[in-house]
CSV table of C-alpha atoms and ligand atoms in Angstrom, one decimal:
chain,number,residue,atom,x,y,z
L,235,MET,CA,68.7,118.3,105.5
L,236,HIS,CA,65.5,118.6,107.4
L,237,PRO,CA,66.4,118.8,111.1
L,238,ASN,CA,63.4,116.9,112.4
L,239,PRO,CA,64.4,113.3,113.3
L,240,ALA,CA,60.8,112.2,112.5
L,241,ILE,CA,61.8,112.1,108.8
L,242,ALA,CA,64.8,109.9,109.4
L,243,LEU,CA,62.9,107.7,111.8
L,244,GLU,CA,60.0,107.2,109.4
L,245,ASN,CA,62.3,106.5,106.5
L,246,GLN,CA,64.2,103.9,108.6
L,247,PHE,CA,61.3,102.1,110.3
L,248,CYS,CA,58.3,102.6,108.1
L,249,ALA,CA,57.7,100.7,104.8
L,250,HIS,CA,58.5,102.9,101.8
L,251,ASN,CA,55.1,102.5,100.2
L,252,TYR,CA,54.6,106.3,99.9
L,253,SER,CA,57.0,109.1,99.0
L,254,PRO,CA,56.0,112.0,101.3
L,255,LEU,CA,56.8,115.7,100.6
L,256,PRO,CA,59.6,116.8,103.0
L,257,VAL,CA,57.4,118.5,105.6
L,258,VAL,CA,56.4,117.3,109.1
L,259,ILE,CA,52.9,118.2,110.1
L,260,VAL,CA,52.5,118.5,113.8
L,261,LYS,CA,49.1,120.1,114.2
L,262,GLY,CA,45.9,121.0,112.3
L,263,GLU,CA,43.5,123.9,112.8
L,264,GLY,CA,40.6,124.0,110.3
L,265,VAL,CA,42.0,124.4,106.8
L,266,TRP,CA,45.5,124.9,108.1
L,267,ALA,CA,48.2,122.3,108.7
L,268,ILE,CA,51.0,123.5,110.9
L,269,GLY,CA,54.6,122.3,110.3
L,270,ASP,CA,57.2,121.5,113.0
L,271,ASP,CA,58.8,124.9,112.3
L,272,GLY,CA,55.5,126.7,113.1
L,273,LYS,CA,54.9,127.4,109.4
L,274,ARG,CA,51.2,127.3,108.5
L,275,TYR,CA,50.2,125.5,105.3
L,276,LEU,CA,46.9,125.8,103.6
L,277,ASP,CA,45.7,122.1,103.3
L,278,MET,CA,44.5,121.8,99.7
L,279,MET,CA,44.7,118.1,99.8
L,280,SER,CA,42.6,117.3,102.9
L,281,ALA,CA,43.8,113.7,103.0
L,282,TYR,CA,42.0,112.8,99.8
L,283,SER,CA,38.7,114.1,101.2
L,284,ALA,CA,39.1,112.5,104.6
L,285,VAL,CA,39.4,116.0,106.1
L,286,SER,CA,36.5,117.6,104.4
L,287,HIS,CA,35.4,119.2,107.7
L,288,GLY,CA,38.8,120.7,108.4
L,289,HIS,CA,41.3,119.6,111.0
L,290,VAL,CA,40.2,119.1,114.6
L,291,HIS,CA,36.7,120.4,114.0
L,292,PRO,CA,35.5,121.5,117.4
L,293,ARG,CA,32.1,119.8,117.3
L,294,ILE,CA,33.5,116.5,116.0
L,295,ARG,CA,36.3,116.6,118.5
L,296,ALA,CA,33.9,117.2,121.3
L,297,ALA,CA,31.7,114.2,120.2
L,298,ALA,CA,34.8,112.0,120.0
L,299,VAL,CA,36.1,113.0,123.4
L,300,ALA,CA,32.7,112.6,125.0
L,301,GLN,CA,32.4,109.1,123.6
L,302,ILE,CA,35.9,108.1,124.5
L,303,ASP,CA,35.1,109.0,128.1
L,304,LYS,CA,32.2,106.5,128.0
L,305,ILE,CA,33.3,103.6,125.8
L,306,SER,CA,35.0,103.2,122.4
L,307,VAL,CA,35.1,99.6,121.4
L,308,VAL,CA,32.4,97.0,122.1
L,309,SER,CA,32.3,94.8,119.0
L,310,ARG,CA,29.0,94.0,117.5
L,311,ALA,CA,28.6,90.9,119.6
L,312,PHE,CA,26.6,93.4,121.8
L,313,TYR,CA,24.5,96.4,121.1
L,314,SER,CA,25.9,99.9,121.7
L,315,GLU,CA,24.3,103.3,122.0
L,316,PRO,CA,25.5,105.5,119.2
L,317,LEU,CA,25.4,103.1,116.2
L,318,GLY,CA,21.7,103.1,115.5
L,319,ASN,CA,21.4,106.9,115.6
L,320,PHE,CA,24.4,107.2,113.3
L,321,LEU,CA,23.0,104.9,110.7
L,322,LYS,CA,19.5,106.3,111.0
L,323,THR,CA,21.0,109.7,110.0
L,324,LEU,CA,23.1,108.2,107.2
L,325,CYS,CA,20.1,106.4,105.8
L,326,ARG,CA,17.9,109.6,105.9
L,327,ILE,CA,20.6,111.6,104.1
L,328,SER,CA,21.4,108.9,101.5
L,329,GLY,CA,17.8,107.8,101.0
L,330,PHE,CA,18.5,104.1,101.6
L,331,ASP,CA,17.0,101.6,104.2
L,332,SER,CA,20.1,100.2,105.8
L,333,ALA,CA,23.8,100.5,106.3
L,334,LEU,CA,26.7,98.1,107.1
L,335,PRO,CA,29.4,99.9,109.0
L,336,MET,CA,33.1,99.2,108.3
L,337,ASN,CA,36.4,101.0,108.9
L,338,SER,CA,38.5,101.6,105.8
L,339,GLY,CA,37.1,102.4,102.4
L,340,ALA,CA,38.5,99.2,100.9
L,341,GLU,CA,36.6,97.1,103.5
L,342,ALA,CA,33.3,98.8,102.4
L,343,VAL,CA,34.1,98.1,98.8
L,344,GLU,CA,34.8,94.4,99.7
L,345,THR,CA,31.4,94.5,101.5
L,346,ALA,CA,29.8,95.8,98.3
L,347,ILE,CA,31.4,93.0,96.2
L,348,LYS,CA,30.0,90.3,98.6
L,349,ALA,CA,26.6,91.9,98.6
L,350,ALA,CA,26.5,92.1,94.8
L,351,ARG,CA,27.5,88.5,94.4
L,352,ARG,CA,25.0,87.2,96.9
L,353,TRP,CA,22.3,89.2,95.1
L,354,GLY,CA,23.5,87.7,91.8
L,355,TYR,CA,23.1,84.2,93.1
L,356,ARG,CA,20.1,84.5,95.4
L,357,VAL,CA,18.0,87.1,93.5
L,358,LYS,CA,19.1,87.2,89.9
L,359,GLY,CA,19.7,83.4,89.7
L,360,ILE,CA,23.3,83.4,88.4
L,361,ALA,CA,24.9,79.9,88.5
L,362,ALA,CA,27.2,79.2,91.5
L,363,ASN,CA,30.6,81.0,91.3
L,364,GLN,CA,29.8,82.6,87.9
L,365,ALA,CA,28.9,86.1,89.0
L,366,LYS,CA,30.8,88.9,87.3
L,367,ILE,CA,31.1,92.5,88.3
L,368,VAL,CA,31.8,95.2,85.6
L,369,VAL,CA,34.3,97.9,86.6
L,370,ALA,CA,35.8,100.9,84.8
L,371,ASP,CA,39.3,101.3,83.5
L,372,ASN,CA,41.5,103.6,85.6
L,373,ASN,CA,39.3,102.8,88.6
L,374,PHE,CA,40.5,103.2,92.2
L,375,HIS,CA,38.6,101.2,94.8
L,376,GLY,CA,41.4,100.5,97.4
L,377,ARG,CA,44.3,98.2,98.0
L,378,THR,CA,43.1,94.8,99.0
L,379,SER,CA,44.4,91.9,96.8
L,380,THR,CA,40.9,91.4,95.3
L,381,ILE,CA,40.5,95.1,94.5
L,382,VAL,CA,43.9,95.7,93.0
L,383,GLY,CA,43.3,92.6,90.9
L,384,PHE,CA,40.8,94.6,88.8
L,385,SER,CA,42.8,97.8,88.7
L,386,SER,CA,44.4,98.9,85.4
L,387,GLU,CA,47.3,100.6,87.2
L,388,PRO,CA,50.4,98.4,86.9
L,389,ASP,CA,52.1,99.9,90.1
L,390,TYR,CA,49.1,98.7,92.2
L,391,LYS,CA,49.4,95.1,91.1
L,392,ALA,CA,52.9,94.2,90.0
L,393,ASP,CA,53.8,90.8,91.6
L,394,PHE,CA,50.8,90.8,93.9
L,395,GLY,CA,49.0,88.1,91.9
L,396,PRO,CA,47.3,85.7,91.5
L,397,PHE,CA,44.2,87.8,91.4
L,398,CYS,CA,40.6,87.1,92.0
L,399,ASP,CA,38.3,86.1,89.1
L,400,GLY,CA,35.0,87.7,88.3
L,401,PHE,CA,35.7,91.3,87.1
L,402,THR,CA,35.3,92.7,83.6
L,403,GLU,CA,36.6,96.0,82.6
L,404,ALA,CA,34.7,98.6,80.5
L,405,ARG,CA,35.8,102.1,79.4
L,406,PHE,CA,34.9,104.8,81.9
L,407,GLY,CA,32.4,107.2,80.3
L,408,ASP,CA,31.7,105.0,77.3
L,409,ILE,CA,28.2,103.5,77.6
L,410,GLU,CA,28.7,101.2,74.6
L,411,SER,CA,31.7,99.6,76.3
L,412,PHE,CA,29.5,98.9,79.4
L,413,ARG,CA,26.7,97.5,77.2
L,414,GLN,CA,29.2,95.0,75.7
L,415,ALA,CA,30.7,94.1,79.0
L,416,ILE,CA,27.4,93.2,80.7
L,417,THR,CA,26.2,89.6,80.3
L,418,ALA,CA,23.6,87.4,81.9
L,419,ASP,CA,26.2,86.6,84.6
L,420,THR,CA,26.8,90.2,85.5
L,421,CYS,CA,25.5,90.9,89.0
L,422,ALA,CA,26.7,94.5,89.3
L,423,VAL,CA,28.4,97.5,87.8
L,424,LEU,CA,30.8,99.0,90.3
L,425,ILE,CA,32.0,102.5,89.5
L,426,GLU,CA,33.1,105.9,90.8
L,427,PRO,CA,30.8,108.5,89.5
L,428,ILE,CA,33.8,110.8,89.1
L,429,GLN,CA,37.2,109.1,89.1
L,430,GLY,CA,39.3,110.6,91.9
L,431,GLU,CA,42.7,108.9,91.8
L,432,ALA,CA,42.6,108.7,88.0
L,433,GLY,CA,42.8,112.5,88.0
L,434,ILE,CA,39.4,113.9,88.9
L,435,ARG,CA,37.9,112.4,85.6
L,436,VAL,CA,34.3,113.6,85.1
L,437,PRO,CA,32.4,111.4,82.7
L,438,PRO,CA,30.4,112.9,79.8
L,439,ALA,CA,27.1,114.5,80.8
L,440,GLY,CA,24.3,111.9,80.8
L,441,PHE,CA,26.7,108.9,81.2
L,442,LEU,CA,25.4,108.0,84.7
L,443,ARG,CA,21.8,108.3,83.5
L,444,GLU,CA,22.5,106.0,80.6
L,445,LEU,CA,24.3,103.6,82.9
L,446,ARG,CA,21.3,103.6,85.2
L,447,ALA,CA,19.0,102.7,82.3
L,448,LEU,CA,21.4,100.0,81.1
L,449,CYS,CA,21.5,98.4,84.5
L,450,ASP,CA,17.7,98.5,84.8
L,451,ALA,CA,17.3,96.9,81.3
L,452,THR,CA,19.8,94.1,82.1
L,453,ASN,CA,18.7,93.5,85.8
L,454,THR,CA,22.2,94.5,87.0
L,455,LEU,CA,22.9,96.4,90.3
L,456,LEU,CA,24.5,99.8,89.9
L,457,ILE,CA,26.8,100.3,92.9
L,458,LEU,CA,28.6,103.7,93.2
L,459,ASP,CA,31.8,104.1,95.1
L,460,GLU,CA,31.4,107.6,96.5
L,461,ILE,CA,34.2,107.2,99.1
L,462,GLN,CA,36.0,110.3,97.7
L,463,SER,CA,33.2,112.0,95.7
L,464,GLY,CA,30.5,111.7,98.4
L,465,LEU,CA,29.5,113.8,101.4
L,466,GLY,CA,29.6,117.2,99.8
L,467,ARG,CA,32.9,117.0,97.9
L,468,THR,CA,31.2,117.7,94.5
L,469,GLY,CA,28.8,120.4,95.8
L,470,LYS,CA,26.0,118.0,96.4
L,471,TRP,CA,25.7,115.3,99.1
L,472,PHE,CA,26.5,112.7,96.5
L,473,ALA,CA,27.9,113.0,93.0
L,474,PHE,CA,25.0,110.9,91.5
L,475,GLN,CA,22.6,113.7,92.4
L,476,HIS,CA,24.1,115.8,89.6
L,477,GLU,CA,22.5,113.4,87.2
L,478,GLY,CA,19.3,112.9,89.1
L,479,ILE,CA,19.7,109.1,89.4
L,480,ARG,CA,19.6,106.7,92.3
L,481,PRO,CA,22.1,103.8,92.5
L,482,ASP,CA,21.1,100.5,94.0
L,483,ALA,CA,23.9,100.8,96.6
L,484,LEU,CA,26.4,103.3,97.8
L,485,ILE,CA,29.9,103.0,99.3
L,486,LEU,CA,31.1,105.8,101.6
L,487,GLY,CA,34.2,106.4,103.6
L,488,LYS,CA,36.9,109.1,104.0
L,489,ALA,CA,34.9,112.2,105.1
L,490,LEU,CA,32.5,109.9,107.1
L,491,GLY,CA,35.2,109.8,109.7
L,492,GLY,CA,35.1,113.5,110.3
L,493,GLY,CA,38.9,113.9,109.9
L,494,ILE,CA,39.4,111.9,113.1
L,495,MET,CA,39.3,108.2,112.3
L,496,PRO,CA,38.5,105.7,109.6
L,497,VAL,CA,34.7,105.2,109.2
L,498,SER,CA,33.1,103.6,106.1
L,499,ALA,CA,29.8,102.1,105.2
L,500,PHE,CA,28.0,100.1,102.6
L,501,VAL,CA,24.5,101.5,102.1
L,502,ALA,CA,21.6,99.8,100.4
L,503,ASP,CA,17.9,98.9,100.6
L,504,HIS,CA,16.6,95.9,102.5
L,505,SER,CA,16.3,93.9,99.3
L,506,ILE,CA,20.1,93.8,99.1
L,507,MET,CA,21.2,94.4,102.7
L,508,ASP,CA,19.1,91.6,104.1
L,509,LEU,CA,21.1,89.1,102.1
L,510,PHE,CA,23.7,89.5,104.9
L,511,ASP,CA,22.6,87.2,107.7
L,512,ALA,CA,24.3,86.7,111.1
L,513,GLY,CA,27.8,85.3,110.6
L,514,SER,CA,28.0,86.1,106.9
L,515,HIS,CA,30.2,89.2,107.2
L,516,GLY,CA,31.8,91.2,109.9
L,517,SER,CA,34.6,93.4,111.3
L,518,THR,CA,35.9,93.6,114.8
L,519,PHE,CA,36.0,97.4,114.8
L,520,GLY,CA,33.3,98.2,112.3
L,521,GLY,CA,30.5,100.3,113.8
L,522,ASN,CA,32.3,100.8,117.1
L,523,PRO,CA,30.8,103.4,119.4
L,524,LEU,CA,33.6,105.9,118.9
L,525,ALA,CA,33.3,105.6,115.1
L,526,ALA,CA,29.5,105.9,115.3
L,527,ALA,CA,29.7,109.0,117.5
L,528,VAL,CA,32.2,110.6,115.2
L,529,GLY,CA,30.4,109.6,112.0
L,530,LEU,CA,27.1,111.0,113.3
L,531,GLU,CA,28.6,114.3,114.2
L,532,ALA,CA,30.5,114.4,110.8
L,533,LEU,CA,27.1,114.2,109.1
L,534,ASN,CA,25.5,116.7,111.4
L,535,VAL,CA,28.3,119.2,110.8
L,536,LEU,CA,28.1,118.9,107.0
L,537,GLU,CA,24.4,119.6,107.3
L,538,ASP,CA,24.4,122.4,110.0
L,539,GLU,CA,27.3,124.4,108.7
L,540,GLY,CA,26.3,124.6,105.0
L,541,LEU,CA,29.5,122.9,103.9
L,542,ILE,CA,27.9,121.4,100.8
L,543,ASP,CA,26.7,124.7,99.5
L,544,ASN,CA,30.1,126.2,100.2
L,545,SER,CA,31.7,123.4,98.2
L,546,ALA,CA,29.4,124.2,95.2
L,547,GLN,CA,29.9,127.9,95.3
L,548,LEU,CA,33.6,128.1,96.1
L,549,GLY,CA,34.3,125.1,93.8
L,550,HIS,CA,32.8,127.1,90.9
L,551,TYR,CA,34.9,130.1,91.8
L,552,LEU,CA,38.1,127.9,92.1
L,553,VAL,CA,37.6,126.5,88.6
L,554,GLU,CA,37.0,129.9,87.1
L,555,ARG,CA,40.1,131.4,88.8
L,556,LEU,CA,42.3,128.5,87.7
L,557,ARG,CA,41.0,128.7,84.1
L,558,ALA,CA,41.6,132.4,84.1
L,559,MET,CA,45.3,131.9,84.9
L,560,ASN,CA,45.7,130.9,81.2
L,561,SER,CA,49.0,129.2,82.0
L,562,PRO,CA,50.6,127.5,79.0
L,563,ALA,CA,51.5,124.6,81.4
L,564,ILE,CA,47.8,123.9,82.0
L,565,ARG,CA,46.0,121.6,79.6
L,566,GLU,CA,42.7,121.3,81.4
L,567,VAL,CA,41.0,122.4,84.6
L,568,ARG,CA,38.2,120.0,85.5
L,569,GLY,CA,36.1,118.9,88.5
L,570,ARG,CA,33.0,119.5,90.5
L,571,GLY,CA,32.7,121.4,93.8
L,572,LEU,CA,35.9,121.8,95.8
L,573,TRP,CA,37.5,118.9,93.9
L,574,VAL,CA,39.5,120.0,91.0
L,575,GLY,CA,42.2,118.4,88.8
L,576,VAL,CA,44.6,120.6,86.9
L,577,GLU,CA,46.1,118.6,84.1
L,578,LEU,CA,49.5,119.8,83.2
L,579,ASP,CA,51.8,119.4,80.2
L,580,ARG,CA,54.5,118.2,82.6
L,581,ASP,CA,55.2,116.4,85.9
L,582,ALA,CA,53.2,117.8,88.7
L,583,ARG,CA,55.5,116.8,91.5
L,584,PRO,CA,58.0,119.8,91.2
L,585,ILE,CA,54.9,122.1,91.2
L,586,CYS,CA,53.7,120.5,94.4
L,587,GLU,CA,57.2,121.1,95.9
L,588,ALA,CA,57.1,124.8,94.8
L,589,LEU,CA,53.6,125.2,96.2
L,590,LEU,CA,54.8,123.6,99.5
L,591,ALA,CA,57.5,126.3,99.7
L,592,GLU,CA,54.7,128.9,99.2
L,593,GLY,CA,52.7,127.3,102.1
L,594,LEU,CA,50.3,125.1,100.2
L,595,LEU,CA,49.8,121.4,100.6
L,596,THR,CA,48.8,119.7,97.3
L,597,LYS,CA,49.5,116.3,95.8
L,598,GLU,CA,50.0,115.1,92.3
L,599,THR,CA,47.9,112.2,91.0
L,600,HIS,CA,48.9,110.3,87.9
L,601,GLU,CA,52.2,112.2,87.4
L,602,ASN,CA,50.7,115.2,85.6
L,603,VAL,CA,47.5,116.1,87.4
L,604,LEU,CA,47.6,118.5,90.3
L,605,ARG,CA,44.7,117.8,92.7
L,606,ILE,CA,43.2,120.7,94.5
L,607,ALA,CA,40.7,119.6,97.2
L,608,PRO,CA,40.7,121.8,100.3
L,609,PRO,CA,38.4,121.1,103.3
L,610,LEU,CA,34.8,122.1,102.5
L,611,SER,CA,34.9,124.5,105.4
L,612,ILE,CA,37.4,126.8,103.5
L,613,THR,CA,36.4,130.5,103.3
L,614,ARG,CA,36.6,132.7,100.2
L,615,GLU,CA,39.5,134.6,101.9
L,616,GLU,CA,41.4,131.5,102.6
L,617,LEU,CA,40.9,130.3,99.1
L,618,ASP,CA,42.1,133.6,97.7
L,619,TRP,CA,45.2,133.3,99.8
L,620,GLY,CA,45.9,129.9,98.2
L,621,LEU,CA,45.0,131.0,94.7
L,622,ALA,CA,47.4,134.0,94.9
L,623,ARG,CA,50.2,131.5,95.7
L,624,ILE,CA,49.1,129.1,92.9
L,625,GLU,CA,49.2,132.1,90.5
L,626,ARG,CA,52.6,133.0,91.6
L,627,VAL,CA,54.0,129.5,91.1
L,628,PHE,CA,52.4,129.1,87.7
L,629,GLY,CA,53.6,132.7,86.7
L,630,GLN,CA,57.2,131.6,87.3
L,631,LEU,CA,57.1,128.5,85.1
I,185,PLP,C1,40.3,106.2,99.0
I,185,PLP,C2,39.3,105.4,98.2
I,185,PLP,C3,39.1,104.1,98.4
I,185,PLP,C4,39.8,103.3,99.5
I,185,PLP,O1,39.7,103.8,100.8
I,185,PLP,P1,40.7,103.4,101.9
I,185,PLP,O2,40.1,104.0,103.2
I,185,PLP,O3,42.0,104.0,101.6
I,185,PLP,O4,40.7,101.9,102.0
I,185,PLP,C5,38.2,103.4,97.7
I,185,PLP,N1,37.5,104.0,96.7
I,185,PLP,C6,37.7,105.3,96.4
I,185,PLP,C7,36.9,106.0,95.3
I,185,PLP,C8,38.7,106.1,97.1
I,185,PLP,O5,38.9,107.3,96.8
């Protein structure tokens, strides 16, 4: 039995919608997460990219503390100081005109769905309540009842229906399937450029370019959910830059909160964003001064500290080293930047437990895929430390 009462308390009083590994994390320092027994774990999960900057980044912490000492929550019934600056920087980096700030990723996806439908009715001229959005199979866009309704994962939706109409599924990476799914009533394609929760699935080269051309030819918006893939995770600011395309709108979250708090945004040009008028959409906490101060510094740190180049370089190295292990248990190593899925011939959970004992935090996704996604601030030495332990665990299988 683990001696820490936090485990029993959480098991008794918290809903059982997760099955955590048996470790209690009490502190974080950069790429390290520290357990209640003082043991230091290399965090190779970084909270699904939410901790891309590392834990308690000193600059982001300082920005948060300075803002807390002034004011944290205003509501957008009034103007506040940090919001405009934050979104100006976000627009410069993403290359769009305007952003709508929210909190969780799922809320930003919901914002995108509303924007796409309004555009469908008011610009494309789709008949009332007929707009369709084409999504990919094995997608992950969050957990609201609308979003899980168009998920293909039975666990996410069992007995949560009835679900919302207006979504059509196509096969990820298969342009013909998207061509068939798009009709005159389609307002948008909503897709992850690389599917994270599905197991770091990278589509065939050229797929996004073909999808961009297909959307152009059919007057359909291309909306990319880069909540997990964006902000440097793949070795570029955004995954779409690997294919040299530009989406019509972008959904960001996770790392936008600098490892401190939830910050998300829907980002687009005026032609789409200005379809939101006063009263049409909102969020009590969205764009609050604390979130804006944290989000701005999160972007500045990615830029100033070269974290995106680091992700590209060390990501390449990580994939090479994992492939060179030549473990018979490994079917495929895939990914971009410091975002790697190791597909196994067996359940990944026991391997996550063995890695935990070695001092590594990882997490399985879809039973047989081991996800390796450390903070983008990881050094070569720290990565080597982790790889030595991964090699040891796989060597003993
Ligand atoms: C995590 C994630 C979401 C949902 O974000 P939450 O903050 O958990 O609501 C949506 N889309 C993608 C691609 C994600 O990885």
